[in-house]
Amino acid sequence: MLLTLEGLDGSGKSTVWEALRDRYPDVVFTREPTDSWYGDAVARSMGDGDADPLAELFLFTADHADHLSRVIRPALSEGSVVVSDRYTDSRFAYQAASLADSYLAGGRDPLEYIQEIHDAFTHPPDATVYLDVDPETAADRAGATNKFEHAAYLERVRENYERLIDRDPDRFVRVDATRPLPDVVEVVEDEAARLLGDEV
Ligand code: TYD
């Protein structure tokens, strides 16, 4: 069972992830970007306002490939439950927003292109909790410490998350993350208990 947490920066995702980690000591908790050297490369790219968006997509994707082989697949094959703070949908939503300005040849849709790349090798999540927050609240809370945290960009990211939810409604659980953080944590804890059920 692979459960992922997704949402805009400032949605409270990391706080929720920490609360779940305290509650489920036997679950494997992980995150993307990872703390490997691939993750370091991603961080360097995020810090570069001029980074090429396609190069950046492949750095994030390289980090994901390493995460799969080093953490996700071994944990799942041991029968562990895995909870990841961000996963494939972050690429589909964020890098599709970065690539939006007709970067790809032949009028290709960035979100579909990024999904195709992943389809060839990834392990899809079983369930995804989406912390839904408006881009202004998200940008305010996140304090815009990286280039992805500005409201106009986050608006595009949010539209991409909505497309993903429309296409795969059964996988997603939407949680209203504009509510005070303790309420958000409580709702996600209830949803996690329901989703993880007997597995933990
Ligand atoms: P981080 O500081 O770890 O933020 P958070 O706590 O919100 O997850 O930075 C992760 C940033 O990287 C965040 O702005 C979202 C972005 N991101 C992508 O653009 N693509 C991805 O595939 C992933 C995993 C993250």
mmCIF file of C-alpha atoms and ligand atoms in Angstrom:
data_model
loop_
_atom_site.group_PDB
_atom_site.id
_atom_site.type_symbol
_atom_site.label_atom_id
_atom_site.label_comp_id
_atom_site.label_asym_id
_atom_site.label_seq_id
_atom_site.Cartn_x
_atom_site.Cartn_y
_atom_site.Cartn_z
ATOM 1 C CA MET A 1 0.000 0.000 0.000
ATOM 2 C CA LEU A 2 1.447 3.334 -1.110
ATOM 3 C CA LEU A 3 -0.280 6.466 0.179
ATOM 4 C CA THR A 4 0.867 9.855 -1.088
ATOM 5 C CA LEU A 5 0.270 13.388 0.175
ATOM 6 C CA GLU A 6 -0.051 16.149 -2.365
ATOM 7 C CA GLY A 7 -0.908 19.833 -2.355
ATOM 8 C CA LEU A 8 0.414 23.292 -3.002
ATOM 9 C CA ASP A 9 3.290 24.668 -0.962
ATOM 10 C CA GLY A 10 1.782 26.054 2.242
ATOM 11 C CA SER A 11 -1.074 23.517 2.289
ATOM 12 C CA GLY A 12 0.166 22.072 5.592
ATOM 13 C CA LYS A 13 1.294 18.859 3.955
ATOM 14 C CA SER A 14 4.547 18.487 5.868
ATOM 15 C CA THR A 15 2.825 19.055 9.240
ATOM 16 C CA VAL A 16 0.262 16.407 8.354
ATOM 17 C CA TRP A 17 3.020 14.010 7.294
ATOM 18 C CA GLU A 18 4.784 14.521 10.656
ATOM 19 C CA ALA A 19 1.547 13.899 12.578
ATOM 20 C CA LEU A 20 0.990 10.640 10.672
ATOM 21 C CA ARG A 21 4.590 9.615 11.293
ATOM 22 C CA ASP A 22 4.085 9.978 15.048
ATOM 23 C CA ARG A 23 0.909 7.931 14.864
ATOM 24 C CA TYR A 24 2.157 5.033 12.715
ATOM 25 C CA PRO A 25 5.602 3.880 13.881
ATOM 26 C CA ASP A 26 5.613 0.803 11.587
ATOM 27 C CA VAL A 27 4.903 2.708 8.396
ATOM 28 C CA VAL A 28 7.764 3.792 6.109
ATOM 29 C CA PHE A 29 7.642 7.593 5.787
ATOM 30 C CA THR A 30 9.463 9.168 2.902
ATOM 31 C CA ARG A 31 9.404 12.255 0.703
ATOM 32 C CA GLU A 32 10.252 13.766 -2.665
ATOM 33 C CA PRO A 33 12.533 15.491 -3.381
ATOM 34 C CA THR A 34 14.662 12.999 -1.461
ATOM 35 C CA ASP A 35 17.790 13.632 0.603
ATOM 36 C CA SER A 36 20.030 11.768 -1.883
ATOM 37 C CA TRP A 37 22.561 13.525 -4.119
ATOM 38 C CA TYR A 38 19.857 13.504 -6.793
ATOM 39 C CA GLY A 39 17.734 15.474 -4.349
ATOM 40 C CA ASP A 40 20.663 17.874 -3.859
ATOM 41 C CA ALA A 41 20.783 18.392 -7.626
ATOM 42 C CA VAL A 42 17.047 19.128 -7.575
ATOM 43 C CA ALA A 43 17.571 21.677 -4.786
ATOM 44 C CA ARG A 44 20.281 23.400 -6.818
ATOM 45 C CA SER A 45 17.974 23.628 -9.788
ATOM 46 C CA MET A 46 15.122 24.970 -7.626
ATOM 47 C CA GLY A 47 17.467 27.688 -6.416
ATOM 48 C CA ASP A 48 18.267 28.734 -9.973
ATOM 49 C CA GLY A 49 15.706 31.159 -11.388
ATOM 50 C CA ASP A 50 17.023 30.516 -14.917
ATOM 51 C CA ALA A 51 17.004 26.717 -14.777
ATOM 52 C CA ASP A 52 15.787 25.086 -17.970
ATOM 53 C CA PRO A 53 12.336 23.626 -17.156
ATOM 54 C CA LEU A 54 12.909 20.430 -19.140
ATOM 55 C CA ALA A 55 16.299 19.819 -17.521
ATOM 56 C CA GLU A 56 14.613 20.425 -14.162
ATOM 57 C CA LEU A 57 11.850 17.907 -14.987
ATOM 58 C CA PHE A 58 14.485 15.265 -15.644
ATOM 59 C CA LEU A 59 16.338 16.039 -12.417
ATOM 60 C CA PHE A 60 13.120 15.564 -10.430
ATOM 61 C CA THR A 61 12.422 12.404 -12.461
ATOM 62 C CA ALA A 62 15.930 11.044 -11.815
ATOM 63 C CA ASP A 63 15.384 11.633 -8.105
ATOM 64 C CA HIS A 64 12.090 9.729 -8.382
ATOM 65 C CA ALA A 65 13.727 6.775 -10.193
ATOM 66 C CA ASP A 66 16.348 6.523 -7.444
ATOM 67 C CA HIS A 67 13.645 6.884 -4.762
ATOM 68 C CA LEU A 68 11.719 4.000 -6.348
ATOM 69 C CA SER A 69 14.640 1.613 -6.497
ATOM 70 C CA ARG A 70 16.228 2.563 -3.176
ATOM 71 C CA VAL A 71 13.169 3.121 -0.941
ATOM 72 C CA ILE A 72 9.713 2.551 -2.443
ATOM 73 C CA ARG A 73 10.051 -0.838 -4.159
ATOM 74 C CA PRO A 74 12.084 -2.502 -1.366
ATOM 75 C CA ALA A 75 9.621 -1.293 1.280
ATOM 76 C CA LEU A 76 6.580 -2.422 -0.688
ATOM 77 C CA SER A 77 8.097 -5.802 -1.463
ATOM 78 C CA GLU A 78 8.698 -6.322 2.266
ATOM 79 C CA GLY A 79 4.987 -5.703 2.748
ATOM 80 C CA SER A 80 5.405 -2.311 4.415
ATOM 81 C CA VAL A 81 2.908 0.495 4.112
ATOM 82 C CA VAL A 82 4.602 3.561 2.602
ATOM 83 C CA VAL A 83 3.531 7.197 2.983
ATOM 84 C CA SER A 84 5.269 9.727 0.753
ATOM 85 C CA ASP A 85 5.167 13.506 1.186
ATOM 86 C CA ARG A 86 4.902 14.389 -2.556
ATOM 87 C CA TYR A 87 5.313 11.833 -5.322
ATOM 88 C CA THR A 88 4.529 11.553 -9.066
ATOM 89 C CA ASP A 89 1.580 13.979 -9.019
ATOM 90 C CA SER A 90 3.942 16.767 -7.919
ATOM 91 C CA ARG A 91 5.814 16.382 -11.206
ATOM 92 C CA PHE A 92 2.573 16.187 -13.200
ATOM 93 C CA ALA A 93 1.277 19.355 -11.535
ATOM 94 C CA TYR A 94 4.420 21.493 -11.005
ATOM 95 C CA GLN A 95 6.623 20.635 -13.981
ATOM 96 C CA ALA A 96 3.614 20.745 -16.329
ATOM 97 C CA ALA A 97 3.107 24.302 -15.043
ATOM 98 C CA SER A 98 6.783 25.099 -15.647
ATOM 99 C CA LEU A 99 6.639 23.680 -19.189
ATOM 100 C CA ALA A 100 3.358 25.341 -20.043
ATOM 101 C CA ASP A 101 4.743 28.014 -22.334
ATOM 102 C CA SER A 102 4.744 25.915 -25.519
ATOM 103 C CA TYR A 103 8.124 24.432 -24.702
ATOM 104 C CA LEU A 104 7.390 21.025 -26.237
ATOM 105 C CA ALA A 105 7.397 20.254 -29.943
ATOM 106 C CA GLY A 106 4.236 19.396 -31.825
ATOM 107 C CA GLY A 107 1.913 21.121 -29.355
ATOM 108 C CA ARG A 108 2.306 18.228 -26.920
ATOM 109 C CA ASP A 109 0.444 18.605 -23.663
ATOM 110 C CA PRO A 110 3.075 18.898 -20.886
ATOM 111 C CA LEU A 111 1.039 17.030 -18.280
ATOM 112 C CA GLU A 112 0.409 14.099 -20.614
ATOM 113 C CA TYR A 113 4.038 14.059 -21.727
ATOM 114 C CA ILE A 114 5.274 13.895 -18.127
ATOM 115 C CA GLN A 115 2.776 11.149 -17.319
ATOM 116 C CA GLU A 116 3.969 9.118 -20.313
ATOM 117 C CA ILE A 117 7.567 9.331 -19.150
ATOM 118 C CA HIS A 118 6.534 8.031 -15.731
ATOM 119 C CA ASP A 119 4.186 5.330 -17.037
ATOM 120 C CA ALA A 120 7.189 3.437 -18.382
ATOM 121 C CA PHE A 121 8.770 2.826 -14.980
ATOM 122 C CA THR A 122 6.928 4.179 -11.962
ATOM 123 C CA HIS A 123 4.856 2.499 -9.250
ATOM 124 C CA PRO A 124 1.548 4.381 -9.050
ATOM 125 C CA PRO A 125 0.135 5.341 -5.657
ATOM 126 C CA ASP A 126 -2.834 3.382 -4.303
ATOM 127 C CA ALA A 127 -4.371 6.456 -2.707
ATOM 128 C CA THR A 128 -3.567 10.163 -2.598
ATOM 129 C CA VAL A 129 -4.662 12.730 -0.035
ATOM 130 C CA TYR A 130 -4.866 16.105 -1.760
ATOM 131 C CA LEU A 131 -4.696 19.111 0.577
ATOM 132 C CA ASP A 132 -6.740 21.676 -1.283
ATOM 133 C CA VAL A 133 -5.877 25.312 -0.673
ATOM 134 C CA ASP A 134 -6.258 28.442 -2.812
ATOM 135 C CA PRO A 135 -3.029 29.785 -4.325
ATOM 136 C CA GLU A 136 -3.134 33.085 -2.396
ATOM 137 C CA THR A 137 -3.360 31.338 0.981
ATOM 138 C CA ALA A 138 -0.713 28.868 -0.164
ATOM 139 C CA ALA A 139 1.708 31.577 -1.295
ATOM 140 C CA ASP A 140 1.106 33.584 1.918
ATOM 141 C CA ARG A 141 1.709 30.595 4.160
ATOM 142 C CA ALA A 142 4.707 29.339 2.196
ATOM 143 C CA GLY A 143 6.281 32.802 2.276
ATOM 144 C CA ALA A 144 7.584 32.348 -1.289
ATOM 145 C CA THR A 145 10.971 30.938 -0.320
ATOM 146 C CA ASN A 146 11.429 29.231 -3.697
ATOM 147 C CA LYS A 147 10.435 30.053 -7.263
ATOM 148 C CA PHE A 148 7.513 27.606 -7.180
ATOM 149 C CA GLU A 149 5.731 29.415 -4.371
ATOM 150 C CA HIS A 150 4.283 32.442 -6.165
ATOM 151 C CA ALA A 151 0.495 32.698 -6.471
ATOM 152 C CA ALA A 152 0.297 32.943 -10.291
ATOM 153 C CA TYR A 153 2.441 29.851 -10.708
ATOM 154 C CA LEU A 154 0.551 27.997 -7.967
ATOM 155 C CA GLU A 155 -2.722 28.790 -9.761
ATOM 156 C CA ARG A 156 -1.466 26.806 -12.762
ATOM 157 C CA VAL A 157 -0.217 24.027 -10.495
ATOM 158 C CA ARG A 158 -3.637 23.846 -8.883
ATOM 159 C CA GLU A 159 -5.375 23.598 -12.269
ATOM 160 C CA ASN A 160 -3.108 20.663 -13.070
ATOM 161 C CA TYR A 161 -3.977 18.931 -9.788
ATOM 162 C CA GLU A 162 -7.650 19.406 -10.706
ATOM 163 C CA ARG A 163 -7.051 17.722 -14.070
ATOM 164 C CA LEU A 164 -5.377 14.807 -12.306
ATOM 165 C CA ILE A 165 -8.296 14.450 -9.883
ATOM 166 C CA ASP A 166 -10.824 14.592 -12.756
ATOM 167 C CA ARG A 167 -9.021 11.773 -14.518
ATOM 168 C CA ASP A 168 -8.601 9.553 -11.499
ATOM 169 C CA PRO A 169 -11.297 10.531 -8.971
ATOM 170 C CA ASP A 170 -11.256 7.202 -7.098
ATOM 171 C CA ARG A 171 -7.611 7.521 -6.119
ATOM 172 C CA PHE A 172 -7.859 11.015 -4.626
ATOM 173 C CA VAL A 173 -9.251 12.135 -1.276
ATOM 174 C CA ARG A 174 -9.691 15.897 -1.252
ATOM 175 C CA VAL A 175 -9.262 17.658 2.089
ATOM 176 C CA ASP A 176 -10.108 21.336 2.599
ATOM 177 C CA ALA A 177 -6.760 22.752 3.724
ATOM 178 C CA THR A 178 -7.927 26.355 4.152
ATOM 179 C CA ARG A 179 -9.209 25.318 7.593
ATOM 180 C CA PRO A 180 -6.982 25.798 10.666
ATOM 181 C CA LEU A 181 -4.063 23.387 10.598
ATOM 182 C CA PRO A 182 -5.133 21.289 13.655
ATOM 183 C CA ASP A 183 -8.466 20.589 11.895
ATOM 184 C CA VAL A 184 -6.668 19.627 8.693
ATOM 185 C CA VAL A 185 -4.422 17.247 10.642
ATOM 186 C CA GLU A 186 -7.467 15.662 12.295
ATOM 187 C CA VAL A 187 -9.322 15.143 9.009
ATOM 188 C CA VAL A 188 -6.262 13.590 7.359
ATOM 189 C CA GLU A 189 -5.700 11.314 10.371
ATOM 190 C CA ASP A 190 -9.276 10.047 9.991
ATOM 191 C CA GLU A 191 -8.881 9.553 6.247
ATOM 192 C CA ALA A 192 -5.548 7.766 6.747
ATOM 193 C CA ALA A 193 -7.118 5.434 9.323
ATOM 194 C CA ARG A 194 -9.856 4.613 6.803
ATOM 195 C CA LEU A 195 -7.468 4.162 3.851
ATOM 196 C CA LEU A 196 -4.828 2.181 5.702
ATOM 197 C CA GLY A 197 -7.440 0.129 7.549
ATOM 198 C CA ASP A 198 -6.102 -3.274 8.557
ATOM 199 C CA GLU A 199 -2.771 -2.735 6.837
ATOM 200 C CA VAL A 200 -1.221 -0.991 9.874
HETATM 201 P P1 TYD B 1 10.225 21.632 -0.296
HETATM 202 O O1 TYD B 1 10.944 22.781 0.286
HETATM 203 O O2 TYD B 1 10.611 20.266 0.035
HETATM 204 O O3 TYD B 1 8.665 21.907 -0.103
HETATM 205 P P2 TYD B 1 7.420 21.151 0.472
HETATM 206 O O4 TYD B 1 7.646 21.048 1.947
HETATM 207 O O5 TYD B 1 6.277 22.063 0.108
HETATM 208 O O6 TYD B 1 7.288 19.819 -0.209
HETATM 209 O O7 TYD B 1 10.325 21.833 -1.842
HETATM 210 C C1 TYD B 1 9.700 21.039 -2.670
HETATM 211 C C2 TYD B 1 9.344 21.940 -3.826
HETATM 212 O O8 TYD B 1 9.573 21.226 -5.021
HETATM 213 C C3 TYD B 1 7.906 22.366 -3.823
HETATM 214 O O9 TYD B 1 7.831 23.729 -4.196
HETATM 215 C C4 TYD B 1 7.281 21.530 -4.911
HETATM 216 C C5 TYD B 1 8.429 21.243 -5.814
HETATM 217 N N1 TYD B 1 8.372 19.952 -6.526
HETATM 218 C C6 TYD B 1 8.246 19.961 -7.893
HETATM 219 O O10 TYD B 1 8.181 21.024 -8.523
HETATM 220 N N2 TYD B 1 8.222 18.778 -8.557
HETATM 221 C C7 TYD B 1 8.314 17.583 -7.918
HETATM 222 O O11 TYD B 1 8.281 16.528 -8.564
HETATM 223 C C8 TYD B 1 8.448 17.586 -6.491
HETATM 224 C C9 TYD B 1 8.577 16.294 -5.749
HETATM 225 C C10 TYD B 1 8.480 18.797 -5.835
#
